[in-house]
PDB file of C-alpha atoms in Angstrom:
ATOM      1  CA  UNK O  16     243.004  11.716 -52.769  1.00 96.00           C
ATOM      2  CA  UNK O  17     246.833  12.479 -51.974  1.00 97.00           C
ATOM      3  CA  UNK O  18     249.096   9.757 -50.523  1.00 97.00           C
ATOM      4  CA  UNK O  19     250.940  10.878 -47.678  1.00 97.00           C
ATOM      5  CA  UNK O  20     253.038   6.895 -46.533  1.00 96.00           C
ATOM      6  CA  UNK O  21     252.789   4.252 -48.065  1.00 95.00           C
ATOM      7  CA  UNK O  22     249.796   2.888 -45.831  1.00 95.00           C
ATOM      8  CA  UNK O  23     248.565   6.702 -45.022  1.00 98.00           C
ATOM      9  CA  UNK O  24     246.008   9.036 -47.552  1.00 98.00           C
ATOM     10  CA  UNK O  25     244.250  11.476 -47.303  1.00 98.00           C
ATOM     11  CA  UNK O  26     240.982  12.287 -49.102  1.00 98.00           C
ATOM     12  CA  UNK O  27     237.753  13.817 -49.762  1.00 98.00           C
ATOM     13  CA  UNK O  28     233.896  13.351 -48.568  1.00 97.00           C
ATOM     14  CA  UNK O  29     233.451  11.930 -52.112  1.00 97.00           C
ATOM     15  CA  UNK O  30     236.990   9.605 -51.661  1.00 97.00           C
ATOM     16  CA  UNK O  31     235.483   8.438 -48.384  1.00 98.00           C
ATOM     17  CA  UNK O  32     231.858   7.239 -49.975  1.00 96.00           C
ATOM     18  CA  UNK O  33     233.801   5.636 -52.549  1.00 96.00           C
ATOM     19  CA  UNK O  34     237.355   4.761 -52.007  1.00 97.00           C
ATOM     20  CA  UNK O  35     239.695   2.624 -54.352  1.00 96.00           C
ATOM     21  CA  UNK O  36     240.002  -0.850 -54.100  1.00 96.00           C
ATOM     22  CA  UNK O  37     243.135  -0.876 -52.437  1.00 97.00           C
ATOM     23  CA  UNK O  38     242.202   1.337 -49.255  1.00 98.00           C
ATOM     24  CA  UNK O  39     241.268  -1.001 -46.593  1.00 98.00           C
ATOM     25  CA  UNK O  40     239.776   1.118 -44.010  1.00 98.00           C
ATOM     26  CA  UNK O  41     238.488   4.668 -43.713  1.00 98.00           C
ATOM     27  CA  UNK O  42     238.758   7.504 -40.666  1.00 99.00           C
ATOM     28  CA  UNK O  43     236.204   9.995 -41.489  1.00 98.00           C
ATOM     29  CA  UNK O  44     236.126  12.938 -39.808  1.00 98.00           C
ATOM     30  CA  UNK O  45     233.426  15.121 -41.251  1.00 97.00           C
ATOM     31  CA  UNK O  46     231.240  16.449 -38.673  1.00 95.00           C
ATOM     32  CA  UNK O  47     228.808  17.968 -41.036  1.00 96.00           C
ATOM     33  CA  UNK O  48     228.434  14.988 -43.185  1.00 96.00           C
ATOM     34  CA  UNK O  49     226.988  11.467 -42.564  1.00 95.00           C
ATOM     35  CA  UNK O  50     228.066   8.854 -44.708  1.00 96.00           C
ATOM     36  CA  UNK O  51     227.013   4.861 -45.080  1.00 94.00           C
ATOM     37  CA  UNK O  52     230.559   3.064 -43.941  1.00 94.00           C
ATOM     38  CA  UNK O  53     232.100   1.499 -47.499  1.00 91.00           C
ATOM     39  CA  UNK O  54     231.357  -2.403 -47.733  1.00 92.00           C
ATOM     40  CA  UNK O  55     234.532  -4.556 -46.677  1.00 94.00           C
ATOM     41  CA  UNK O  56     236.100  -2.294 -45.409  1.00 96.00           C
ATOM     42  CA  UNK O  57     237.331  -0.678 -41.746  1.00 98.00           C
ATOM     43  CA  UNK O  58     235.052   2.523 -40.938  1.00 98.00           C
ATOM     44  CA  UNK O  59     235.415   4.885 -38.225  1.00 98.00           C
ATOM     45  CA  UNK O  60     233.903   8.132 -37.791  1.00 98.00           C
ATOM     46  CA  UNK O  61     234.989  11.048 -35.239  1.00 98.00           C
ATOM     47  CA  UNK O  62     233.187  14.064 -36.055  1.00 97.00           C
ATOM     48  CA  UNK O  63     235.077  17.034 -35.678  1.00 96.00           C
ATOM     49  CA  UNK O  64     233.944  20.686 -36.522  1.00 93.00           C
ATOM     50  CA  UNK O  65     235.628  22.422 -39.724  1.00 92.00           C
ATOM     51  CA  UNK O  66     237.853  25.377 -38.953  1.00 89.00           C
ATOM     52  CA  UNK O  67     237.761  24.967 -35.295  1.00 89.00           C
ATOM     53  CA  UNK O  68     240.637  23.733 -32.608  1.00 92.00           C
ATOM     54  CA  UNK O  69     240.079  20.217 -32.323  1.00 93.00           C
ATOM     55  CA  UNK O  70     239.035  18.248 -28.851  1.00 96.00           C
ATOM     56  CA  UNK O  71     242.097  16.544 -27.835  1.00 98.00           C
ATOM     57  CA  UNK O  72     240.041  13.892 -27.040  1.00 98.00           C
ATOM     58  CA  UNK O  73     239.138  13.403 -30.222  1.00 98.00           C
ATOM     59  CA  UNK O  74     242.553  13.577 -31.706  1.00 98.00           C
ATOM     60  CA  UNK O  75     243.306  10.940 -29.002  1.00 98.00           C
ATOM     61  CA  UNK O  76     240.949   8.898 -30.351  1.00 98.00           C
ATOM     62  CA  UNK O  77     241.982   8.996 -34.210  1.00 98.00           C
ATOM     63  CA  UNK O  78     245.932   8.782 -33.068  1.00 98.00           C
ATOM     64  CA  UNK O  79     244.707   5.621 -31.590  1.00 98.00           C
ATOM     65  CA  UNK O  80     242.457   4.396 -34.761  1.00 98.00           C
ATOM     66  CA  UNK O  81     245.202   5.064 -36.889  1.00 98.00           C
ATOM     67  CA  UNK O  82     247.467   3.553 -34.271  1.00 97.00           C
ATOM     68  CA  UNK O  83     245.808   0.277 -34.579  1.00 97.00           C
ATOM     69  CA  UNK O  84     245.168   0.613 -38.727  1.00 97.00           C
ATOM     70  CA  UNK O  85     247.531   2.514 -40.444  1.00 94.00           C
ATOM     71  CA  UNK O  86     250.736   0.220 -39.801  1.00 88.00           C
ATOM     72  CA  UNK O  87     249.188  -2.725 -41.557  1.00 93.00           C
ATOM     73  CA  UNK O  88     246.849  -2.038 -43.556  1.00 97.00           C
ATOM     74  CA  UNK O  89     245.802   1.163 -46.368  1.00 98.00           C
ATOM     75  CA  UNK O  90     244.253   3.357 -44.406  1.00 98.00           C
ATOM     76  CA  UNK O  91     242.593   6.978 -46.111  1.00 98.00           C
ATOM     77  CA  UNK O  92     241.430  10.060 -43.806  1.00 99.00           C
ATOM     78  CA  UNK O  93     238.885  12.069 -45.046  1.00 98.00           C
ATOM     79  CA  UNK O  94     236.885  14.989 -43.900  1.00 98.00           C
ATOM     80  CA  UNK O  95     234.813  17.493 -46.520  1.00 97.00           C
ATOM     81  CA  UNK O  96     237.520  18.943 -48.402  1.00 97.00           C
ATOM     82  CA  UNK O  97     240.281  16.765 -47.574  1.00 95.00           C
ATOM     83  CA  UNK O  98     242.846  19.846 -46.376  1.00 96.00           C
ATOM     84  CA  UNK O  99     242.150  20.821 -43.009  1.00 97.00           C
ATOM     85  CA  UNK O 100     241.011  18.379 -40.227  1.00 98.00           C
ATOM     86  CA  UNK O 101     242.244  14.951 -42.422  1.00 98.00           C
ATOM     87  CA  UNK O 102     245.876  16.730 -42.728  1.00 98.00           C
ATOM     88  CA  UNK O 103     245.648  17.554 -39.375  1.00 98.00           C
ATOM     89  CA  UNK O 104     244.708  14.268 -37.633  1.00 98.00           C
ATOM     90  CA  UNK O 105     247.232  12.360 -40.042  1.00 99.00           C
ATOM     91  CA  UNK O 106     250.019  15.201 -38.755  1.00 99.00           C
ATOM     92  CA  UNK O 107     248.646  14.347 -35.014  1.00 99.00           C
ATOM     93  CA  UNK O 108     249.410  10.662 -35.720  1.00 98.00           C
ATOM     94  CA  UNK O 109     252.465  10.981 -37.293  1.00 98.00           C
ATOM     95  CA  UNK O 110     253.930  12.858 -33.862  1.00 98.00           C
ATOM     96  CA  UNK O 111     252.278  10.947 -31.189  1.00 98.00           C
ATOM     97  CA  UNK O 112     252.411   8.004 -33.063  1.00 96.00           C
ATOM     98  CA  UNK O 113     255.757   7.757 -34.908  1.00 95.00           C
ATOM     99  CA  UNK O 114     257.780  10.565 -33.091  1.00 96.00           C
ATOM    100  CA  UNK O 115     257.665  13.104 -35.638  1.00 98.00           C
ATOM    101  CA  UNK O 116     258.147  16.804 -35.299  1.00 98.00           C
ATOM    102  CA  UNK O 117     255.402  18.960 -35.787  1.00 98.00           C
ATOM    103  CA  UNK O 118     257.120  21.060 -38.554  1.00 98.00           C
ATOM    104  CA  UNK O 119     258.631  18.330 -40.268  1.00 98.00           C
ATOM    105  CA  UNK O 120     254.745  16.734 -40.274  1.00 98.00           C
ATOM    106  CA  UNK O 121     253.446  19.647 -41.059  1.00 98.00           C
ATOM    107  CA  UNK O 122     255.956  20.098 -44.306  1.00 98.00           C
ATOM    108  CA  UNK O 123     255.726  17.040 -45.111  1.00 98.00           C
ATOM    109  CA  UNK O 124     251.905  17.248 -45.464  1.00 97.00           C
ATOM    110  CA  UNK O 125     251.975  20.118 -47.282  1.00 97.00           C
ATOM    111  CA  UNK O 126     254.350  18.498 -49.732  1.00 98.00           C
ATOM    112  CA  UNK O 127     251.801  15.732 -50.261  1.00 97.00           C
ATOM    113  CA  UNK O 128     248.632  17.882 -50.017  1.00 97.00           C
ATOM    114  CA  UNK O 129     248.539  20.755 -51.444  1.00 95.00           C
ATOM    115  CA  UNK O 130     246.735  23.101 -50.112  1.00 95.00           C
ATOM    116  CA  UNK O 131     246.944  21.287 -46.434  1.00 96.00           C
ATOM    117  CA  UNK O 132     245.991  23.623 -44.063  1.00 96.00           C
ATOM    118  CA  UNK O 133     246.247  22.332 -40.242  1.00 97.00           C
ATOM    119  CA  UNK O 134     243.707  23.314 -37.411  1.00 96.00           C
ATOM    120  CA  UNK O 135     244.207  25.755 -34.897  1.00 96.00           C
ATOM    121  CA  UNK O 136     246.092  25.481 -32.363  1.00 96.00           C
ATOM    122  CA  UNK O 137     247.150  22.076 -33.544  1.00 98.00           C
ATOM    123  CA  UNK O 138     250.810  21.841 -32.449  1.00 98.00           C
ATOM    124  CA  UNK O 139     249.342  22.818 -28.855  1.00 98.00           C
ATOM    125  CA  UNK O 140     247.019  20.167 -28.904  1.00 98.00           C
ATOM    126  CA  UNK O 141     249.694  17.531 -30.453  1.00 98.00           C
ATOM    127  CA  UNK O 142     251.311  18.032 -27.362  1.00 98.00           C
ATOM    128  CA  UNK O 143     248.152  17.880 -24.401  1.00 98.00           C
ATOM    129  CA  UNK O 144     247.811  14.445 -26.437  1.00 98.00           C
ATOM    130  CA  UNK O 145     251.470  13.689 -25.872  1.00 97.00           C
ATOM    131  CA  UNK O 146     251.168  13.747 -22.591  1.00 97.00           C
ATOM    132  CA  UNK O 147     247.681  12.269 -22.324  1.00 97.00           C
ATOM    133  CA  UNK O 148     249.157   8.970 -23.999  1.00 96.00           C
ATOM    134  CA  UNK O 149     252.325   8.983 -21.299  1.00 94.00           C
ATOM    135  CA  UNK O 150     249.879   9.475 -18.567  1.00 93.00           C
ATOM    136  CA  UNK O 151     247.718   6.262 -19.758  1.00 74.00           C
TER     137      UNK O 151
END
C-alpha cells in the first residue's frame, strides 16, 4: 500500500481484502478477482481488464466514485498488483477531478508508487472523459 494524498492510496488485492483501520472506503478494480466488500467500510467495484486500454466509461465511473469519496474521507484503490489500473484510475481522478496535468499525475504517481505503470492509451482516454464530464 503506497499513499499517494493525504485521503488517496493505492494498494494491492491483498490491501483491498484487508485494509488498515484508517481507510474508510475501497475502489477495487480487479477484473479477475472477486472479493467480499471489507465490513464498515465504503466498497465499490469496477472491473477493468489488466494490461488493456481502459473503457472510458469506466474511468468515468471511478473519477466519479472517487469524486464523491476521496475529498472526505481515506479512500485506497486497488487492483491485483497495485501498479497498473489503481495508478491509473487515481491519475484519471486527479486530472478530471482536481485539474491536474497528465505528466505531472503521472510523475507524481510514480514518485509514490514505484513501479506505477499507467494503462494504455491513458492520457487519450483522460481526455474523452474530460469532455464527457463538460458535456454532462
Amino acid at each position: 500500500m503506497h499513499h499517494v494524498t493525504d485521503s488517496l492510496l493505492v494498494g494491492n488485492v491483498e490491501d483491498a481484502k484487508n485494509p488498515p483501520s484508517f481507510v474508510e472506503g475501497v475502489l477495487f478494480l480487479a477484473k479477475e478477482h472477486d472479493i467480499p466488500p471489507p465490513d464498515g467500510i465504503l466498497f465499490a467495484k469496477i472491473p477493468l481488464v489488466e494490461f488493456g486500454q481502459a473503457d472510458p466509461q469506466q474511468v468515468y465511473e471511478a473519477v466519479a466514485w472517487l469524486e464523491r469519496h476521496a475529498p472526505k474521507k481515506k479512500v485506497m484503490v486497488c487492483c491485483r498488483a497495485g501498479m497498473g489500473r489503481s495508478v491509473s484510475m487515481v491519475i484519471a481522478y486527479l486530472c478530471c477531478a482536481q485539474g491536474m496535468d497528465y505528466s505531472e499525475a503521472v510523475q507524481l504517481l510514480r514518485s509514490r508508487r514505484p513501479g506505477a505503470t499507467p494503462l494504455p492509451n491513458l492520457d487519450a482516454t483522460i481526455q474523452q472523459v474530460i469532455r464527457m464530464r463538460q458535456n454532462g
